[in-house]
Amino acid sequence: MTGRVLRIELKRSLAPWLGIVVLAGSLAVFCLIDGIWWRGDAGWTAQWTSMALWTRYLLVFWWPLVVGMGAVYGLRESRSRTAELLTTTPLPAWRRAALPAGAMALALASGFGLLILVGGVQVALGATTYMPLGWLPISLVAALALAAGAVFGMGVARAVPSVLTPPALTVFLLLTSLLLRQANDGELPSSIPPNRFALLSPATAEPREMLLTLSGSVHLGQTLWLLGLLATGFALLSAANRRARLLAVAPVLAGAALALLVLPAAPRDAYVVDKAAATLVCDGPVCVTQANRSRLPELAPRGKEALRVLHDALGDKAPNSVREDTELRAIGDPRELSGNVVLIDFDDPLIAHATGTELTRLLVAQGLAPNCAPRTPWEGGGQVDIPAQSVAASWALGDHQLEPLQQPDTDARPQAAHPQGASANAEVAWEKLTALPPAEQRSRIAQAHAAALSCKNALAALTGETSS
């Protein structure tokens, strides 16, 4: 009997449409808009954890909408003027509330689950071979947040049956979500309000670092808070008198109090490095993280060849290993360079999809004139180093003419100013360098290498000008 009534509720009510809106709206954002979520090593289909965090990020908009639509659903009895009639039926109030609440929760969980399925299939069909289990709590808490928010909205509308209740809830929660929103421009995501209060919002910051994930204390604290919210919503939905409505507030207050005790006070305890993903996997002198292990078969032979070329060019000062860059940085912070290591960043648009001899050239360029400014989808300052890298790599590989590196086509944020006449500058530097005697050419390459490691102008060093 209950199953038949639930099927009728799903067939004839608003509930399924809300699940469809969450699914279709999210897919429209991810698939129809060429946004930052398609770029870099933390793209929404690049890794499992990134996929889960990107879907959680959208809750900054979906969660207020879901609560508001739940409130619209909760006004059904007052709009049809059947509230008094239903209270006279022998069926207990909690059973009458369970069916619409269950239908709404089931529809939202199904819609969000299908979104995760679409993203998961794309991740599984992609290049990554690393599959952690840590992404599951991220998605499960998101599904709980949607269900709890909808039931809470239904309960508030049942307690305050006004046409103003849904828009008031939606606007209030949208403003609150935007206020608590975490920014990702620092080394770790952080917010203006205290971290504990910011984590009461189920939305996460835009994932920028592939190795970052949420800690267990965040999952636990948010679960306690959302369960309290769910219990309060259900209690309000089934409350028959004023006293019951007042008592219904207790679960959400208790959940919030427990959550604030469990949630971490500092961002470094909320967003943590996935140690398993960050573990280095090596093939001789070439090392990548476990998360990017699938890149090692292509990278290892090219890296070894690049190290041989670099030794011929720089002698004892040449790097002796190639390693993936795992340092966490705020946007705009310089890279921590080392003369002993060729650091590669798979967020670099040049390196991201390079293969074969192109990859060898890029590794040689990074070894001779590494870009101090990061070159990622989020920041494009390293583009100014491309002319120097092109000249240095062409010289080391013995090309008869300059073969410039391809300029990355990114929508980096903030957008880097593309250097005017970069190709012309590279041509001038190449002509000046190759006009010198071989010994002087080698000396200029060594000077450019030292300048790049010191975050100075490597192109000026190649042309013999004063570097800055």
Tab-separated table of C-alpha atoms in Angstrom, residues 27-325:
chain	number	residue	atom	x	y	z
A	27	LEU	CA	24.804	18.859	-16.862
A	28	ALA	CA	23.952	22.025	-18.762
A	29	VAL	CA	26.553	23.931	-16.749
A	30	PHE	CA	29.237	21.280	-17.088
A	31	CYS	CA	28.635	20.145	-20.670
A	32	LEU	CA	27.311	23.185	-22.504
A	33	ILE	CA	29.620	25.830	-21.044
A	34	ASP	CA	33.335	25.733	-21.827
A	35	GLY	CA	34.314	26.720	-18.295
A	36	ILE	CA	37.309	26.325	-16.012
A	37	TRP	CA	35.964	22.924	-14.888
A	38	TRP	CA	37.130	21.409	-18.181
A	39	ARG	CA	40.736	22.540	-17.742
A	40	GLY	CA	43.653	21.459	-15.640
A	41	ASP	CA	44.439	18.439	-13.540
A	42	ALA	CA	41.495	19.188	-11.236
A	43	GLY	CA	38.872	19.263	-13.983
A	44	TRP	CA	35.505	17.743	-13.181
A	45	THR	CA	36.197	14.566	-15.175
A	46	ALA	CA	39.967	14.373	-14.575
A	47	GLN	CA	39.953	12.689	-11.146
A	48	TRP	CA	37.319	11.129	-8.871
A	49	THR	CA	37.783	13.596	-6.024
A	50	SER	CA	37.710	16.584	-8.364
A	51	MET	CA	34.480	15.309	-9.909
A	52	ALA	CA	32.862	15.038	-6.477
A	53	LEU	CA	34.062	18.493	-5.417
A	54	TRP	CA	32.866	20.173	-8.613
A	55	THR	CA	29.363	18.749	-8.150
A	56	ARG	CA	29.443	19.935	-4.526
A	57	TYR	CA	30.482	23.405	-5.693
A	58	LEU	CA	27.203	23.782	-7.603
A	59	LEU	CA	25.278	23.449	-4.330
A	60	VAL	CA	25.989	27.121	-3.679
A	61	PHE	CA	23.110	27.693	-6.133
A	62	TRP	CA	21.157	24.429	-6.012
A	63	TRP	CA	20.771	24.205	-2.243
A	64	PRO	CA	18.830	27.481	-1.776
A	65	LEU	CA	16.684	26.609	-4.798
A	66	VAL	CA	15.936	23.132	-3.461
A	67	VAL	CA	14.907	24.529	-0.065
A	68	GLY	CA	12.640	27.072	-1.773
A	69	MET	CA	11.047	24.451	-4.024
A	70	GLY	CA	10.548	22.227	-1.003
A	71	ALA	CA	8.678	25.102	0.594
A	72	VAL	CA	6.476	25.396	-2.513
A	73	TYR	CA	5.750	21.687	-2.177
A	74	GLY	CA	4.969	22.143	1.517
A	75	LEU	CA	2.272	24.697	0.729
A	76	ARG	CA	0.238	22.113	-1.142
A	77	GLU	CA	-2.252	21.469	1.656
A	78	SER	CA	-2.791	25.153	2.457
A	79	ARG	CA	-3.240	26.029	-1.235
A	80	SER	CA	-5.857	23.304	-1.662
A	81	ARG	CA	-7.438	24.183	1.717
A	82	THR	CA	-7.370	20.572	2.882
A	83	ALA	CA	-5.164	21.008	5.948
A	84	GLU	CA	-8.023	20.840	8.441
A	85	LEU	CA	-9.588	17.905	6.614
A	86	LEU	CA	-6.376	15.875	6.689
A	87	THR	CA	-5.833	16.485	10.418
A	88	THR	CA	-9.163	14.734	11.129
A	89	THR	CA	-8.113	11.504	9.406
A	90	PRO	CA	-7.071	8.567	11.624
A	91	LEU	CA	-3.708	8.270	9.860
A	92	PRO	CA	-0.891	9.504	12.157
A	93	ALA	CA	0.581	12.878	11.162
A	94	TRP	CA	4.101	11.496	10.809
A	95	ARG	CA	2.909	8.884	8.319
A	96	ARG	CA	1.144	11.522	6.238
A	97	ALA	CA	4.353	13.580	6.272
A	98	ALA	CA	6.628	10.656	5.445
A	99	LEU	CA	5.248	10.031	1.957
A	100	PRO	CA	5.749	13.511	0.431
A	101	ALA	CA	9.044	13.943	2.277
A	102	GLY	CA	10.234	10.535	1.086
A	103	ALA	CA	9.180	11.264	-2.478
A	104	MET	CA	11.070	14.576	-2.497
A	105	ALA	CA	14.203	13.057	-0.945
A	106	LEU	CA	14.130	10.087	-3.334
A	107	ALA	CA	13.738	12.308	-6.405
A	108	LEU	CA	16.600	14.594	-5.399
A	109	ALA	CA	18.902	11.731	-4.454
A	110	SER	CA	18.155	10.037	-7.785
A	111	GLY	CA	18.787	13.204	-9.790
A	112	PHE	CA	22.054	13.917	-8.025
A	113	GLY	CA	23.047	10.258	-8.220
A	114	LEU	CA	22.586	10.289	-11.998
A	115	LEU	CA	24.800	13.387	-12.175
A	116	ILE	CA	27.509	11.535	-10.257
A	117	LEU	CA	27.036	8.546	-12.562
A	118	VAL	CA	27.565	10.701	-15.661
A	119	GLY	CA	30.705	12.255	-14.176
A	120	GLY	CA	31.970	8.925	-12.873
A	121	VAL	CA	31.644	7.238	-16.263
A	122	GLN	CA	33.673	10.018	-17.884
A	123	VAL	CA	36.366	9.763	-15.191
A	124	ALA	CA	36.502	5.979	-15.543
A	125	LEU	CA	36.855	6.263	-19.329
A	126	GLY	CA	39.567	8.922	-18.967
A	127	ALA	CA	43.290	8.636	-18.458
A	128	THR	CA	43.408	8.302	-14.678
A	129	THR	CA	43.898	4.888	-13.095
A	130	TYR	CA	43.709	6.173	-9.510
A	131	MET	CA	40.375	5.500	-7.810
A	132	PRO	CA	40.216	6.504	-4.128
A	133	LEU	CA	37.217	5.874	-1.903
A	134	GLY	CA	37.479	9.321	-0.331
A	135	TRP	CA	35.241	10.854	-3.000
A	136	LEU	CA	32.213	8.844	-1.828
A	137	PRO	CA	31.613	10.778	1.450
A	138	ILE	CA	31.845	14.045	-0.490
A	139	SER	CA	28.990	12.990	-2.778
A	140	LEU	CA	26.940	11.286	-0.063
A	141	VAL	CA	26.962	14.433	2.082
A	142	ALA	CA	25.832	16.412	-0.985
A	143	ALA	CA	22.881	14.056	-1.534
A	144	LEU	CA	21.995	14.328	2.170
A	145	ALA	CA	22.165	18.126	1.926
A	146	LEU	CA	19.695	18.199	-0.958
A	147	ALA	CA	17.255	15.855	0.766
A	148	ALA	CA	17.526	17.639	4.125
A	149	GLY	CA	17.135	21.057	2.517
A	150	ALA	CA	13.983	20.052	0.637
A	151	VAL	CA	12.347	18.476	3.714
A	152	PHE	CA	13.299	21.490	5.824
A	153	GLY	CA	11.698	23.804	3.272
A	154	MET	CA	8.547	21.674	3.321
A	155	GLY	CA	8.417	21.809	7.102
A	156	VAL	CA	8.911	25.582	7.306
A	157	ALA	CA	6.157	26.125	4.738
A	158	ARG	CA	3.868	23.794	6.683
A	159	ALA	CA	4.528	25.830	9.848
A	160	VAL	CA	4.319	29.221	8.075
A	161	PRO	CA	1.811	28.700	5.227
A	162	SER	CA	2.419	31.917	3.319
A	163	VAL	CA	3.150	32.499	-0.366
A	164	LEU	CA	6.117	34.577	0.773
A	165	THR	CA	7.762	31.650	2.573
A	166	PRO	CA	9.404	29.976	-0.499
A	167	PRO	CA	10.974	33.136	-1.982
A	168	ALA	CA	12.023	34.368	1.457
A	169	LEU	CA	13.767	31.065	2.227
A	170	THR	CA	15.436	30.961	-1.183
A	171	VAL	CA	16.756	34.520	-1.048
A	172	PHE	CA	17.910	34.193	2.564
A	173	LEU	CA	19.795	30.952	1.938
A	174	LEU	CA	21.256	32.214	-1.340
A	175	LEU	CA	22.668	35.282	0.396
A	176	THR	CA	23.908	33.121	3.255
A	177	SER	CA	25.563	30.671	0.850
A	178	LEU	CA	27.298	33.499	-0.976
A	179	LEU	CA	28.455	34.971	2.337
A	180	LEU	CA	29.825	31.623	3.527
A	181	ARG	CA	31.294	30.783	0.122
A	182	GLN	CA	34.906	29.693	0.269
A	183	ALA	CA	37.444	31.295	-2.055
A	184	ASN	CA	40.140	29.163	-3.675
A	185	ASP	CA	42.702	31.867	-4.423
A	186	GLY	CA	44.786	31.047	-1.340
A	187	GLU	CA	47.020	28.077	-0.656
A	188	LEU	CA	43.942	26.441	0.861
A	189	PRO	CA	40.271	27.384	0.361
A	190	SER	CA	39.118	29.845	3.016
A	191	SER	CA	36.247	32.213	3.785
A	192	ILE	CA	35.696	35.598	5.401
A	193	PRO	CA	33.430	34.225	8.177
A	194	PRO	CA	34.980	31.792	10.698
A	195	ASN	CA	35.810	28.455	9.109
A	196	ARG	CA	33.425	26.449	11.304
A	197	PHE	CA	30.439	28.550	10.261
A	198	ALA	CA	31.489	28.529	6.598
A	199	LEU	CA	31.529	24.721	6.633
A	200	LEU	CA	27.847	24.644	7.610
A	201	SER	CA	27.202	25.413	3.952
A	202	PRO	CA	27.203	22.170	1.934
A	203	ALA	CA	28.866	23.921	-1.032
A	204	THR	CA	32.622	23.633	-1.477
A	205	ALA	CA	35.162	25.898	-3.134
A	206	GLU	CA	36.034	25.420	-6.789
A	207	PRO	CA	38.669	22.656	-6.812
A	208	ARG	CA	41.980	24.019	-8.065
A	209	GLU	CA	44.499	21.566	-6.590
A	210	MET	CA	44.036	17.955	-7.630
A	211	LEU	CA	45.551	16.558	-4.406
A	212	LEU	CA	43.217	18.349	-1.973
A	213	THR	CA	40.212	16.649	-0.403
A	214	LEU	CA	37.902	17.216	2.567
A	215	SER	CA	38.906	15.815	5.952
A	216	GLY	CA	36.881	13.280	7.913
A	217	SER	CA	35.936	15.854	10.552
A	218	VAL	CA	34.257	17.953	7.846
A	219	HIS	CA	32.207	14.969	6.672
A	220	LEU	CA	31.162	14.130	10.251
A	221	GLY	CA	30.324	17.696	11.254
A	222	GLN	CA	28.289	18.387	8.129
A	223	THR	CA	26.433	15.083	8.479
A	224	LEU	CA	25.417	15.913	12.068
A	225	TRP	CA	24.220	19.360	11.025
A	226	LEU	CA	22.257	18.090	8.024
A	227	LEU	CA	20.653	15.257	9.989
A	228	GLY	CA	19.483	17.817	12.536
A	229	LEU	CA	18.098	19.951	9.709
A	230	LEU	CA	16.339	16.929	8.231
A	231	ALA	CA	14.834	15.964	11.596
A	232	THR	CA	13.572	19.506	12.202
A	233	GLY	CA	12.022	19.677	8.746
A	234	PHE	CA	10.236	16.363	9.226
A	235	ALA	CA	9.079	17.340	12.728
A	236	LEU	CA	7.651	20.626	11.433
A	237	LEU	CA	5.972	18.798	8.584
A	238	SER	CA	4.217	16.397	10.951
A	239	ALA	CA	3.597	18.827	13.863
A	240	ALA	CA	-0.068	19.161	14.794
A	241	ASN	CA	0.092	22.036	17.285
A	242	ARG	CA	2.183	25.001	18.337
A	243	ARG	CA	3.992	23.119	21.095
A	244	ALA	CA	5.110	20.448	18.644
A	245	ARG	CA	6.409	23.118	16.286
A	246	LEU	CA	8.462	24.712	19.046
A	247	LEU	CA	9.938	21.343	20.024
A	248	ALA	CA	10.743	20.657	16.366
A	249	VAL	CA	13.467	23.305	16.486
A	250	ALA	CA	15.501	21.232	18.971
A	251	PRO	CA	17.089	18.786	16.452
A	252	VAL	CA	18.529	21.506	14.206
A	253	LEU	CA	19.921	23.406	17.184
A	254	ALA	CA	21.466	20.234	18.589
A	255	GLY	CA	22.862	19.300	15.173
A	256	ALA	CA	24.386	22.750	14.698
A	257	ALA	CA	25.920	22.701	18.190
A	258	LEU	CA	27.473	19.263	17.656
A	259	ALA	CA	28.664	20.236	14.175
A	260	LEU	CA	30.409	23.365	15.443
A	261	LEU	CA	32.227	21.222	17.994
A	262	VAL	CA	33.390	18.766	15.329
A	263	LEU	CA	34.077	21.016	12.331
A	264	PRO	CA	37.710	22.220	12.122
A	265	ALA	CA	38.485	25.813	13.013
A	266	ALA	CA	41.383	26.181	10.544
A	267	PRO	CA	41.310	25.717	6.753
A	268	ARG	CA	44.394	23.463	6.948
A	269	ASP	CA	42.313	20.938	8.926
A	270	ALA	CA	39.326	21.178	6.564
A	271	TYR	CA	41.105	20.734	3.227
A	272	VAL	CA	43.898	18.183	3.478
A	273	VAL	CA	46.270	16.548	1.017
A	274	ASP	CA	45.263	13.065	-0.049
A	275	LYS	CA	48.455	11.298	1.019
A	276	ALA	CA	47.759	8.220	-1.066
A	277	ALA	CA	47.226	10.341	-4.182
A	278	ALA	CA	50.368	12.396	-3.477
A	279	THR	CA	52.645	9.361	-3.073
A	280	LEU	CA	55.380	9.480	-5.701
A	281	VAL	CA	55.706	6.667	-8.208
A	282	CYS	CA	59.051	6.574	-10.014
A	283	ASP	CA	60.665	5.050	-13.067
A	284	GLY	CA	64.312	5.753	-12.449
A	285	PRO	CA	64.810	9.519	-12.124
A	286	VAL	CA	61.283	10.350	-13.337
A	287	CYS	CA	58.572	10.564	-10.669
A	288	VAL	CA	54.867	11.419	-10.699
A	289	THR	CA	52.133	11.195	-8.092
A	290	GLN	CA	50.014	8.095	-7.691
A	291	ALA	CA	47.043	10.078	-8.986
A	292	ASN	CA	48.902	10.690	-12.282
A	293	ARG	CA	50.517	7.283	-12.522
A	294	SER	CA	48.924	6.719	-15.933
A	295	ARG	CA	51.195	9.453	-17.331
A	296	LEU	CA	54.422	7.727	-16.296
A	297	PRO	CA	54.825	5.323	-19.279
A	298	GLU	CA	54.863	8.282	-21.696
A	299	LEU	CA	56.797	10.618	-19.423
A	300	ALA	CA	59.579	8.291	-18.244
A	301	PRO	CA	61.476	7.741	-21.550
A	302	ARG	CA	61.008	11.371	-22.552
A	303	GLY	CA	62.206	12.538	-19.163
A	304	LYS	CA	65.341	10.401	-19.332
A	305	GLU	CA	66.107	11.714	-22.810
A	306	ALA	CA	65.589	15.289	-21.622
A	307	LEU	CA	67.957	14.762	-18.668
A	308	ARG	CA	70.645	13.517	-21.084
A	309	VAL	CA	70.223	16.624	-23.247
A	310	LEU	CA	70.318	18.871	-20.194
A	311	HIS	CA	73.556	17.246	-18.991
A	312	ASP	CA	75.152	17.912	-22.374
A	313	ALA	CA	74.027	21.555	-22.188
A	314	LEU	CA	74.731	22.403	-18.530
A	315	GLY	CA	77.263	19.829	-17.428
A	316	ASP	CA	77.458	19.336	-13.658
A	317	LYS	CA	74.822	22.022	-13.056
A	318	ALA	CA	72.199	20.072	-14.953
A	319	PRO	CA	69.107	18.650	-13.155
A	320	ASN	CA	69.315	14.967	-12.317
A	321	SER	CA	65.633	14.103	-11.955
A	322	VAL	CA	62.169	14.927	-13.274
A	323	ARG	CA	59.370	15.263	-10.717
A	324	GLU	CA	55.757	16.329	-10.698
A	325	ASP	CA	55.227	19.628	-8.898
